[in-house]
């Protein structure tokens, strides 16, 4: 018989639920209790287990779709009813098979009201979600990841007293190092990650987060690389970067970006980092002022590398490949001079990389 | 382990109650996933021995207080699968007439105060009940279940202190499953030995293996005797582990794989089954028969619960105080 799988009531708030991926493909067998799909709410990404054993016959909502609680998401072909499957034998009580409902002709059902689940609390929530979901004509709906990023960035800008230090650096050594690695194309960000990782070793305060009465040690030693994937913001963590080569770091960054492109749910999660590097140089921006990725102590904004005229001490004017850096700093954690020394150390590392 | 001191029926009864709790929790998980049972649920798979061991040391007219994770406590105290399931379905035939739901199961006639979902909320209530029992010279005892997270609440201090200064017959049972929701005990306590801290209230705290049903039973039995003899209160910290998320909406990513595996190897039901077999109290077939019986009872109860009547509009103002 056919079993209609409806989205369980997994959202902690009135958040919509987004399907991340189907773990089982159509036509494949699944056991009762085996993970069937992965979903994302505003709180967590989680696996949803199949309530029945059978074969996944139809998928009614694709990866990326937002669904409401109680919405029909899949049809499974099962040999027994769910409750009979439990005992491994005939149900002890009177026959309680739900009538098999023929599949609807429409590909994408379902108004929230039509999909109303039986549970009374769930029903109320489904109605509330339906009422709050904006119609596409009235604006651009935000994805869950975008809402999470929006909340975190607003909190950062409102609660962290930022100050900003700007400087420039010579990219000569970096360019030479990059050329030497050819034909491998090293990611520019790999150099900044490595420079920050080496510099931060001598700046204990930047390895802390503000915790009211004290500076608490940060949870992670990873340097993050901010990436924009289809207008969703993510940070790729590079763990223990000071122990790695620029080649290794570059490969990890490219791998992290690929995971995001493929929709890997692990990559979409917020993972702790010590300090984030964000780069708009590739977008031809000379310099910009980034917002701290909480609870980090600072964020490094990287502008584009381009030929610039440099006045030397002896009065000569030379043309050199140079880039700009902006360090946004949590003033509760570091003073201007302390942060300036840190930024200076980053420049020194970059210029001798 | 030497089991000659116990009647086989008593031991098999402990086993059956633990299996009943496990199968109940596993079964309602699927009812939740199917969407035919409303609300979220807080489950206790892996913690069966704490409820069963403590309640086995209590008489039928003794009381327990419970938490939002109370299904195991209820089944251990003698509530029926049917009245519990009906309650979870919001039916008028539920143990709280459908007005409590999963987080508030209980039955005063069977010695269980409906679950108090506020963390540590049951502790002062238990102290108050124990005071009544003492003033009535009834000889009754209250066992008060709470988790490691409750220890950080003010109500813990107030309830335990009050019970201590007035020698109340209450057995405080801290089910330390290492996590208050998603927060590991080591993040909120410098000294994670909870039993030790009640020395500050002038009472003795004892730790026991919460995944060993006989160890729990023996510790609880001695503590209940102390309480009945007027030397209460008593405090037990039972070391155990929750196998599921805090609620069904919690994917539980914070429990490390190695930790989960280590505790899975200490499963209270598997361990007790091994003991029963090694002492020739039961063989595999007998244990399988128990599980089968429990499953059939559960399945029959599910079918009844699906058809159980919901409360009516007239029921809105009954059994409520305000």
PDB file of N, CA and C in Angstrom, chain B residues 62-109:
ATOM      1  N   UNK B  62       3.225   5.705  47.906  1.00  0.00           N
ATOM      2  CA  UNK B  62       4.263   6.745  47.861  1.00  0.00           C
ATOM      3  C   UNK B  62       4.085   7.550  46.576  1.00  0.00           C
ATOM      4  N   UNK B  63       4.706   8.716  46.550  1.00  0.00           N
ATOM      5  CA  UNK B  63       4.519   9.596  45.396  1.00  0.00           C
ATOM      6  C   UNK B  63       5.837   9.850  44.667  1.00  0.00           C
ATOM      7  N   UNK B  64       5.703  10.232  43.400  1.00  0.00           N
ATOM      8  CA  UNK B  64       6.850  10.790  42.685  1.00  0.00           C
ATOM      9  C   UNK B  64       6.447  12.128  42.067  1.00  0.00           C
ATOM     10  N   UNK B  65       7.435  12.991  41.890  1.00  0.00           N
ATOM     11  CA  UNK B  65       7.251  14.158  41.024  1.00  0.00           C
ATOM     12  C   UNK B  65       8.186  13.966  39.842  1.00  0.00           C
ATOM     13  N   UNK B  66       7.810  14.556  38.736  1.00  0.00           N
ATOM     14  CA  UNK B  66       8.528  14.298  37.497  1.00  0.00           C
ATOM     15  C   UNK B  66       8.787  15.594  36.730  1.00  0.00           C
ATOM     16  N   UNK B  67       9.274  15.417  35.517  1.00  0.00           N
ATOM     17  CA  UNK B  67       9.711  16.548  34.698  1.00  0.00           C
ATOM     18  C   UNK B  67       9.000  16.501  33.350  1.00  0.00           C
ATOM     19  N   UNK B  68       9.501  17.291  32.410  1.00  0.00           N
ATOM     20  CA  UNK B  68       8.961  17.228  31.043  1.00  0.00           C
ATOM     21  C   UNK B  68       9.364  15.917  30.359  1.00  0.00           C
ATOM     22  N   UNK B  69      10.358  15.216  30.910  1.00  0.00           N
ATOM     23  CA  UNK B  69      10.789  13.933  30.339  1.00  0.00           C
ATOM     24  C   UNK B  69      10.228  12.834  31.240  1.00  0.00           C
ATOM     25  N   UNK B  70       8.909  12.675  31.259  1.00  0.00           N
ATOM     26  CA  UNK B  70       8.287  11.894  32.325  1.00  0.00           C
ATOM     27  C   UNK B  70       7.648  10.580  31.922  1.00  0.00           C
ATOM     28  N   UNK B  71       7.720  10.199  30.629  1.00  0.00           N
ATOM     29  CA  UNK B  71       7.035   8.964  30.217  1.00  0.00           C
ATOM     30  C   UNK B  71       7.562   7.752  30.989  1.00  0.00           C
ATOM     31  N   UNK B  72       8.885   7.697  31.151  1.00  0.00           N
ATOM     32  CA  UNK B  72       9.488   6.559  31.847  1.00  0.00           C
ATOM     33  C   UNK B  72       9.077   6.523  33.308  1.00  0.00           C
ATOM     34  N   UNK B  73       9.076   7.684  33.950  1.00  0.00           N
ATOM     35  CA  UNK B  73       8.668   7.753  35.355  1.00  0.00           C
ATOM     36  C   UNK B  73       7.233   7.238  35.506  1.00  0.00           C
ATOM     37  N   UNK B  74       6.360   7.673  34.577  1.00  0.00           N
ATOM     38  CA  UNK B  74       4.947   7.307  34.669  1.00  0.00           C
ATOM     39  C   UNK B  74       4.770   5.799  34.535  1.00  0.00           C
ATOM     40  N   UNK B  75       5.413   5.212  33.522  1.00  0.00           N
ATOM     41  CA  UNK B  75       5.261   3.766  33.312  1.00  0.00           C
ATOM     42  C   UNK B  75       5.879   2.997  34.473  1.00  0.00           C
ATOM     43  N   UNK B  76       6.975   3.511  35.023  1.00  0.00           N
ATOM     44  CA  UNK B  76       7.621   2.835  36.149  1.00  0.00           C
ATOM     45  C   UNK B  76       6.753   2.909  37.401  1.00  0.00           C
ATOM     46  N   UNK B  77       6.005   4.000  37.537  1.00  0.00           N
ATOM     47  CA  UNK B  77       5.182   4.157  38.752  1.00  0.00           C
ATOM     48  C   UNK B  77       3.868   3.409  38.636  1.00  0.00           C
ATOM     49  N   UNK B  78       3.589   2.841  37.462  1.00  0.00           N
ATOM     50  CA  UNK B  78       2.404   2.003  37.335  1.00  0.00           C
ATOM     51  C   UNK B  78       1.271   2.597  36.529  1.00  0.00           C
ATOM     52  N   UNK B  79       1.500   3.748  35.878  1.00  0.00           N
ATOM     53  CA  UNK B  79       0.475   4.231  34.968  1.00  0.00           C
ATOM     54  C   UNK B  79       0.415   3.281  33.776  1.00  0.00           C
ATOM     55  N   UNK B  80      -0.768   3.172  33.171  1.00  0.00           N
ATOM     56  CA  UNK B  80      -0.898   2.231  32.060  1.00  0.00           C
ATOM     57  C   UNK B  80      -0.441   2.886  30.763  1.00  0.00           C
ATOM     58  N   UNK B  81      -0.011   2.029  29.841  1.00  0.00           N
ATOM     59  CA  UNK B  81       0.376   2.521  28.513  1.00  0.00           C
ATOM     60  C   UNK B  81      -0.798   3.258  27.882  1.00  0.00           C
ATOM     61  N   UNK B  82      -2.008   2.725  28.099  1.00  0.00           N
ATOM     62  CA  UNK B  82      -3.180   3.321  27.460  1.00  0.00           C
ATOM     63  C   UNK B  82      -3.453   4.737  27.964  1.00  0.00           C
ATOM     64  N   UNK B  83      -3.455   4.924  29.274  1.00  0.00           N
ATOM     65  CA  UNK B  83      -3.783   6.267  29.788  1.00  0.00           C
ATOM     66  C   UNK B  83      -2.701   7.274  29.402  1.00  0.00           C
ATOM     67  N   UNK B  84      -1.484   6.780  29.239  1.00  0.00           N
ATOM     68  CA  UNK B  84      -0.379   7.650  28.843  1.00  0.00           C
ATOM     69  C   UNK B  84      -0.501   8.037  27.371  1.00  0.00           C
ATOM     70  N   UNK B  85      -0.741   7.032  26.526  1.00  0.00           N
ATOM     71  CA  UNK B  85      -0.871   7.299  25.092  1.00  0.00           C
ATOM     72  C   UNK B  85      -2.071   8.199  24.817  1.00  0.00           C
ATOM     73  N   UNK B  86      -3.183   7.909  25.485  1.00  0.00           N
ATOM     74  CA  UNK B  86      -4.373   8.742  25.291  1.00  0.00           C
ATOM     75  C   UNK B  86      -4.052  10.190  25.638  1.00  0.00           C
ATOM     76  N   UNK B  87      -3.255  10.372  26.698  1.00  0.00           N
ATOM     77  CA  UNK B  87      -2.890  11.731  27.094  1.00  0.00           C
ATOM     78  C   UNK B  87      -2.048  12.399  25.998  1.00  0.00           C
ATOM     79  N   UNK B  88      -1.120  11.634  25.448  1.00  0.00           N
ATOM     80  CA  UNK B  88      -0.278  12.184  24.382  1.00  0.00           C
ATOM     81  C   UNK B  88      -1.091  12.542  23.144  1.00  0.00           C
ATOM     82  N   UNK B  89      -2.169  11.814  22.940  1.00  0.00           N
ATOM     83  CA  UNK B  89      -3.045  12.111  21.802  1.00  0.00           C
ATOM     84  C   UNK B  89      -4.036  13.233  22.132  1.00  0.00           C
ATOM     85  N   UNK B  90      -4.002  13.741  23.365  1.00  0.00           N
ATOM     86  CA  UNK B  90      -4.926  14.809  23.761  1.00  0.00           C
ATOM     87  C   UNK B  90      -6.334  14.308  23.993  1.00  0.00           C
ATOM     88  N   UNK B  91      -6.494  13.020  24.283  1.00  0.00           N
ATOM     89  CA  UNK B  91      -7.829  12.444  24.409  1.00  0.00           C
ATOM     90  C   UNK B  91      -8.397  12.628  25.814  1.00  0.00           C
ATOM     91  N   UNK B  92      -9.716  12.657  25.906  1.00  0.00           N
ATOM     92  CA  UNK B  92     -10.396  12.826  27.196  1.00  0.00           C
ATOM     93  C   UNK B  92     -10.149  11.643  28.114  1.00  0.00           C
ATOM     94  N   UNK B  93      -9.744  10.511  27.549  1.00  0.00           N
ATOM     95  CA  UNK B  93      -9.477   9.314  28.337  1.00  0.00           C
ATOM     96  C   UNK B  93      -8.032   9.249  28.841  1.00  0.00           C
ATOM     97  N   UNK B  94      -7.247  10.287  28.568  1.00  0.00           N
ATOM     98  CA  UNK B  94      -5.861  10.322  29.018  1.00  0.00           C
ATOM     99  C   UNK B  94      -5.753  10.488  30.516  1.00  0.00           C
ATOM    100  N   UNK B  95      -4.556  10.255  31.053  1.00  0.00           N
ATOM    101  CA  UNK B  95      -4.382  10.296  32.513  1.00  0.00           C
ATOM    102  C   UNK B  95      -4.639  11.695  33.076  1.00  0.00           C
ATOM    103  N   UNK B  96      -4.527  12.728  32.253  1.00  0.00           N
ATOM    104  CA  UNK B  96      -4.903  14.079  32.695  1.00  0.00           C
ATOM    105  C   UNK B  96      -6.069  14.590  31.860  1.00  0.00           C
ATOM    106  N   UNK B  97      -6.864  13.664  31.394  1.00  0.00           N
ATOM    107  CA  UNK B  97      -8.062  13.966  30.599  1.00  0.00           C
ATOM    108  C   UNK B  97      -7.730  14.782  29.345  1.00  0.00           C
ATOM    109  N   UNK B  98      -6.541  14.565  28.854  1.00  0.00           N
ATOM    110  CA  UNK B  98      -6.157  15.225  27.606  1.00  0.00           C
ATOM    111  C   UNK B  98      -5.723  16.660  27.774  1.00  0.00           C
ATOM    112  N   UNK B  99      -5.612  17.118  29.015  1.00  0.00           N
ATOM    113  CA  UNK B  99      -5.278  18.527  29.232  1.00  0.00           C
ATOM    114  C   UNK B  99      -3.808  18.741  29.569  1.00  0.00           C
ATOM    115  N   UNK B 100      -3.088  17.647  29.753  1.00  0.00           N
ATOM    116  CA  UNK B 100      -1.684  17.784  30.125  1.00  0.00           C
ATOM    117  C   UNK B 100      -0.742  17.607  28.943  1.00  0.00           C
ATOM    118  N   UNK B 101      -0.943  16.521  28.198  1.00  0.00           N
ATOM    119  CA  UNK B 101      -0.036  16.225  27.100  1.00  0.00           C
ATOM    120  C   UNK B 101       1.260  15.615  27.600  1.00  0.00           C
ATOM    121  N   UNK B 102       2.172  15.440  26.663  1.00  0.00           N
ATOM    122  CA  UNK B 102       3.413  14.707  26.947  1.00  0.00           C
ATOM    123  C   UNK B 102       4.190  15.251  28.133  1.00  0.00           C
ATOM    124  N   UNK B 103       4.226  16.567  28.288  1.00  0.00           N
ATOM    125  CA  UNK B 103       5.094  17.147  29.315  1.00  0.00           C
ATOM    126  C   UNK B 103       4.486  17.144  30.709  1.00  0.00           C
ATOM    127  N   UNK B 104       3.226  16.728  30.832  1.00  0.00           N
ATOM    128  CA  UNK B 104       2.557  16.820  32.134  1.00  0.00           C
ATOM    129  C   UNK B 104       1.856  15.530  32.517  1.00  0.00           C
ATOM    130  N   UNK B 105       2.408  14.378  32.128  1.00  0.00           N
ATOM    131  CA  UNK B 105       1.715  13.136  32.449  1.00  0.00           C
ATOM    132  C   UNK B 105       1.812  12.842  33.948  1.00  0.00           C
ATOM    133  N   UNK B 106       0.736  12.246  34.480  1.00  0.00           N
ATOM    134  CA  UNK B 106       0.715  11.892  35.895  1.00  0.00           C
ATOM    135  C   UNK B 106      -0.654  11.365  36.268  1.00  0.00           C
ATOM    136  N   UNK B 107      -0.742  10.805  37.456  1.00  0.00           N
ATOM    137  CA  UNK B 107      -2.021  10.301  37.942  1.00  0.00           C
ATOM    138  C   UNK B 107      -1.919  10.254  39.461  1.00  0.00           C
ATOM    139  N   UNK B 108      -2.641  11.148  40.144  1.00  0.00           N
ATOM    140  CA  UNK B 108      -2.533  11.244  41.598  1.00  0.00           C
ATOM    141  C   UNK B 108      -2.971   9.939  42.269  1.00  0.00           C
ATOM    142  N   UNK B 109      -3.931   9.237  41.650  1.00  0.00           N
ATOM    143  CA  UNK B 109      -4.412   7.991  42.253  1.00  0.00           C
ATOM    144  C   UNK B 109      -3.336   6.907  42.227  1.00  0.00           C
TER     145      UNK B 109
END
